Short mmCIF file of C-alpha atoms in Angstrom, two decimals:
data_model
loop_
_atom_site.label_atom_id
_atom_site.label_comp_id
_atom_site.label_asym_id
_atom_site.label_seq_id
_atom_site.Cartn_x
_atom_site.Cartn_y
_atom_site.Cartn_z
CA UNK N 1 26.74 -61.77 -110.48
CA UNK N 2 26.96 -65.55 -110.45
CA UNK N 3 29.73 -66.57 -112.75
CA UNK N 4 33.07 -68.13 -113.45
CA UNK N 5 35.67 -65.39 -113.42
CA UNK N 6 39.26 -65.78 -114.52
CA UNK N 7 42.12 -63.31 -114.52
CA UNK N 8 43.92 -61.94 -116.34
CA UNK N 9 42.06 -61.72 -119.65
CA UNK N 10 45.25 -61.09 -121.60
CA UNK N 11 48.77 -62.14 -120.71
CA UNK N 12 51.84 -61.33 -122.81
CA UNK N 13 55.12 -62.62 -121.48
CA UNK N 14 58.59 -63.67 -122.53
CA UNK N 15 59.83 -67.21 -122.98
CA UNK N 16 61.20 -68.71 -119.81
CA UNK N 17 58.98 -66.72 -117.45
CA UNK N 18 56.62 -68.21 -114.85
CA UNK N 19 53.01 -67.03 -114.78
CA UNK N 20 49.71 -67.85 -113.07
CA UNK N 21 46.09 -67.65 -114.16
CA UNK N 22 43.39 -67.48 -111.49
CA UNK N 23 39.87 -68.84 -111.63
CA UNK N 24 36.97 -68.50 -109.22
CA UNK N 25 33.36 -69.66 -109.42
CA UNK N 26 30.48 -68.64 -107.17
CA UNK N 27 27.96 -71.07 -108.63
CA UNK N 28 28.35 -73.66 -105.88
CA UNK N 29 29.67 -76.18 -108.42
CA UNK N 30 31.75 -79.09 -107.17
CA UNK N 31 33.98 -79.61 -110.22
CA UNK N 32 36.34 -77.23 -112.01
CA UNK N 33 38.36 -77.63 -115.19
CA UNK N 34 41.13 -76.10 -117.25
CA UNK N 35 40.84 -76.34 -121.03
CA UNK N 36 43.28 -75.15 -123.66
CA UNK N 37 42.01 -73.79 -126.99
CA UNK N 38 44.65 -73.68 -129.67
CA UNK N 39 44.78 -71.62 -132.84
CA UNK N 40 42.52 -74.14 -134.59
CA UNK N 41 39.90 -73.52 -131.88
CA UNK N 42 40.08 -77.08 -130.54
CA UNK N 43 39.17 -77.23 -126.83
CA UNK N 44 41.23 -79.85 -125.02
CA UNK N 45 40.95 -80.85 -121.37
CA UNK N 46 44.03 -80.28 -119.24
CA UNK N 47 42.93 -80.78 -115.65
CA UNK N 48 39.81 -81.42 -113.63
CA UNK N 49 39.26 -81.05 -109.90
CA UNK N 50 36.30 -82.38 -107.95
CA UNK N 51 35.92 -80.95 -104.45
CA UNK N 52 39.59 -79.89 -104.44
CA UNK N 53 40.76 -83.32 -105.55
CA UNK N 54 42.53 -83.85 -108.88
CA UNK N 55 40.50 -86.29 -111.00
CA UNK N 56 41.83 -85.67 -114.49
CA UNK N 57 45.38 -84.88 -115.46
CA UNK N 58 45.77 -85.19 -119.21
CA UNK N 59 49.10 -85.42 -120.90
CA UNK N 60 50.37 -81.91 -120.39
CA UNK N 61 53.96 -80.92 -119.62
CA UNK N 62 54.71 -80.92 -115.90
CA UNK N 63 55.54 -77.23 -116.28
CA UNK N 64 51.77 -76.80 -115.84
CA UNK N 65 50.61 -77.19 -112.26
CA UNK N 66 47.02 -76.67 -111.10
CA UNK N 67 46.23 -75.64 -107.54
CA UNK N 68 42.82 -75.80 -105.89
CA UNK N 69 42.83 -74.16 -102.44
CA UNK N 70 39.08 -74.76 -102.11
CA UNK N 71 36.29 -75.98 -104.37
CA UNK N 72 35.51 -72.45 -105.57
CA UNK N 73 39.02 -71.78 -106.87
CA UNK N 74 41.27 -73.46 -109.41
CA UNK N 75 44.46 -71.69 -110.41
CA UNK N 76 46.93 -72.64 -113.12
CA UNK N 77 50.62 -72.02 -112.73
CA UNK N 78 52.96 -72.35 -115.70
CA UNK N 79 56.73 -72.54 -115.34
CA UNK N 80 59.36 -71.81 -118.00
CA UNK N 81 56.90 -70.65 -120.62
CA UNK N 82 57.49 -71.72 -124.22
CA UNK N 83 56.28 -70.29 -127.53
CA UNK N 84 53.98 -73.31 -128.00
CA UNK N 85 52.11 -72.45 -124.82
CA UNK N 86 50.49 -69.51 -126.62
CA UNK N 87 46.74 -70.23 -126.65
CA UNK N 88 43.51 -69.28 -124.95
CA UNK N 89 43.02 -71.01 -121.60
CA UNK N 90 39.48 -71.49 -120.34
CA UNK N 91 38.42 -72.29 -116.83
CA UNK N 92 35.03 -73.98 -116.45
CA UNK N 93 32.89 -75.42 -113.68
CA UNK N 94 30.02 -77.88 -113.42
CA UNK N 95 28.05 -79.72 -110.79
CA UNK N 96 28.45 -83.48 -110.87
CA UNK N 97 27.00 -84.17 -107.44
CA UNK N 98 23.54 -85.03 -108.72
CA UNK N 99 20.33 -83.32 -107.79
CA UNK N 100 19.38 -80.32 -109.88
CA UNK N 101 19.12 -80.27 -113.64
CA UNK N 102 22.45 -80.63 -115.30
CA UNK N 103 23.47 -77.86 -117.65
CA UNK N 104 27.00 -78.92 -118.31
CA UNK N 105 29.78 -76.43 -118.09
CA UNK N 106 29.86 -72.74 -117.32
CA UNK N 107 32.96 -71.20 -118.83
CA UNK N 108 35.08 -68.30 -117.73
CA UNK N 109 35.83 -65.59 -120.28
CA UNK N 110 39.23 -67.06 -121.15
CA UNK N 111 42.84 -65.91 -120.81
CA UNK N 112 44.69 -65.23 -124.04
CA UNK N 113 48.31 -66.11 -123.35
CA UNK N 114 50.94 -64.91 -125.80
CA UNK N 115 54.54 -66.00 -125.28
CA UNK N 116 57.11 -63.93 -127.17
CA UNK I 1 39.12 -93.89 -128.08
CA UNK I 2 37.40 -90.54 -128.25
CA UNK I 3 36.44 -89.06 -131.57
CA UNK I 4 33.97 -86.31 -132.43
CA UNK I 5 33.52 -85.02 -135.96
CA UNK I 6 31.88 -81.89 -137.27
CA UNK I 7 32.19 -79.98 -140.54
CA UNK I 8 34.84 -77.29 -140.28
CA UNK I 9 32.95 -74.46 -141.94
CA UNK I 10 29.45 -73.71 -143.21
CA UNK I 11 27.90 -70.70 -144.90
CA UNK I 12 24.23 -69.77 -145.03
CA UNK I 13 22.05 -66.80 -145.86
CA UNK I 14 20.13 -64.62 -143.42
CA UNK I 15 16.62 -66.00 -142.89
CA UNK I 16 17.55 -69.51 -144.02
CA UNK I 17 17.75 -72.80 -142.09
CA UNK I 18 21.04 -74.58 -141.45
CA UNK I 19 21.79 -78.00 -139.98
CA UNK I 20 25.14 -78.69 -138.32
CA UNK I 21 25.94 -82.38 -137.93
CA UNK I 22 28.03 -84.09 -135.28
CA UNK I 23 29.11 -87.73 -135.10
CA UNK I 24 30.80 -89.18 -132.05
CA UNK I 25 32.54 -92.25 -130.67
CA UNK I 26 33.38 -91.97 -126.98
CA UNK I 27 34.15 -94.40 -124.18
CA UNK I 28 31.27 -93.09 -122.06
CA UNK I 29 28.08 -91.15 -122.74
CA UNK I 30 26.06 -89.03 -120.35
CA UNK I 31 24.59 -86.63 -122.84
CA UNK I 32 25.51 -84.41 -125.74
CA UNK I 33 25.80 -80.64 -125.57
CA UNK I 34 25.90 -77.89 -128.13
CA UNK I 35 27.73 -74.68 -127.35
CA UNK I 36 27.96 -71.42 -129.28
CA UNK I 37 31.23 -69.50 -129.29
CA UNK I 38 31.58 -66.03 -130.78
CA UNK I 39 35.06 -64.94 -131.77
CA UNK I 40 37.11 -63.95 -128.75
CA UNK I 41 34.46 -65.07 -126.27
CA UNK I 42 33.73 -68.05 -124.05
CA UNK I 43 31.49 -70.91 -125.21
CA UNK I 44 27.90 -70.56 -124.04
CA UNK I 45 25.36 -73.35 -123.52
CA UNK I 46 22.77 -73.90 -126.25
CA UNK I 47 21.24 -77.33 -125.76
CA UNK I 48 21.50 -80.71 -124.04
CA UNK I 49 20.27 -84.10 -125.29
CA UNK I 50 20.54 -87.28 -123.26
CA UNK I 51 17.61 -89.24 -124.77
CA UNK I 52 16.95 -89.89 -128.45
CA UNK I 53 14.82 -87.34 -130.21
CA UNK I 54 14.44 -83.66 -130.84
CA UNK I 55 14.75 -80.87 -128.29
CA UNK I 56 13.35 -77.54 -129.44
CA UNK I 57 14.22 -74.19 -127.94
CA UNK I 58 13.05 -71.20 -129.92
CA UNK I 59 14.96 -70.90 -133.20
CA UNK I 60 17.35 -73.68 -132.18
CA UNK I 61 16.65 -77.41 -132.09
CA UNK I 62 18.95 -80.32 -131.38
CA UNK I 63 18.50 -83.96 -132.28
CA UNK I 64 20.18 -87.07 -130.90
CA UNK I 65 20.39 -90.68 -132.03
CA UNK I 66 22.46 -92.66 -129.53
CA UNK I 67 22.42 -95.86 -131.57
CA UNK I 68 23.96 -94.00 -134.53
CA UNK I 69 26.30 -91.81 -132.49
CA UNK I 70 24.81 -88.81 -134.26
CA UNK I 71 23.44 -85.41 -133.40
CA UNK I 72 22.54 -82.26 -135.27
CA UNK I 73 21.86 -78.66 -134.38
CA UNK I 74 19.19 -76.93 -136.45
CA UNK I 75 19.14 -73.17 -136.64
CA UNK I 76 16.07 -71.53 -138.17
CA UNK I 77 15.46 -67.96 -139.37
CA UNK I 78 19.16 -67.27 -139.36
CA UNK I 79 20.31 -63.88 -138.16
CA UNK I 80 23.66 -62.17 -138.68
CA UNK I 81 24.39 -62.56 -134.95
CA UNK I 82 24.30 -66.36 -135.40
CA UNK I 83 27.70 -66.15 -137.11
CA UNK I 84 29.86 -68.05 -134.62
CA UNK I 85 31.49 -71.40 -133.99
CA UNK I 86 29.23 -74.21 -132.84
CA UNK I 87 30.82 -76.86 -130.63
CA UNK I 88 29.46 -80.35 -130.15
CA UNK I 89 30.55 -81.89 -126.83
CA UNK I 90 29.94 -85.32 -125.34
CA UNK I 91 29.75 -85.71 -121.58
CA UNK I 92 32.11 -88.62 -121.09
CA UNK I 93 30.25 -89.86 -118.05
CA UNK I 94 32.07 -89.30 -114.80
CA UNK I 95 35.07 -87.78 -116.53
CA UNK I 96 34.86 -84.65 -118.59
CA UNK I 97 33.55 -83.20 -121.81
CA UNK I 98 35.10 -84.22 -125.08
CA UNK I 99 34.72 -81.40 -127.57
CA UNK I 100 34.48 -81.63 -131.32
CA UNK I 101 36.61 -79.34 -133.48
CA UNK I 102 33.75 -76.86 -133.88
CA UNK I 103 31.90 -75.66 -136.97
CA UNK I 104 32.42 -72.05 -137.99
CA UNK I 105 29.13 -70.72 -139.37
CA UNK I 106 29.08 -67.58 -141.49
CA UNK I 107 25.70 -65.96 -142.07
CA UNK I 108 25.63 -63.76 -145.16
CA UNK I 109 23.14 -60.96 -145.86
#
């Protein structure tokens, strides 16, 4: 199946822990993103990578560090988790290189992070 | 700055027509998207407008006026499964999508 897949789907962890969320896309897209959706359902950009290069780094705590080993993968590592980090994190991908019809983002299924 | 506005909640009856409005002010514009998001799921693509006018796709239509910074999503013959959040998003050209707060639509029998 062609898709954006992210793991895990649910993550419950204690304050102070370090955790990672993985994302992979097999759509051949050149750009990948991390969005955070808070309890009010507002989707806010965190990071964007184009061909493994960081192009957007919004104002997020430096406890959040994205890593893109290749253009099909974008992982998110979070250090010293805090209660306020509880949210749903969505990975997405798109193709910005021109050419075929542009359909915007394809989203992963989301990771619901709960910090206790 | 970046600002996108949508109504927070709307309610409509099965079989009816509903229009969800979106107004935007963004630093760049490369098109406007509508996404549908069911509770606990990822947003899925509904429509894309880059030129002024109406795009029709089955029961769903989307309209754009770039000069007014305005779009709407029109849903006809509402079904119970249309109960979801509808997200307006502007492609901030060369950067990323800026999402509106979403409109939660409840379809009642």
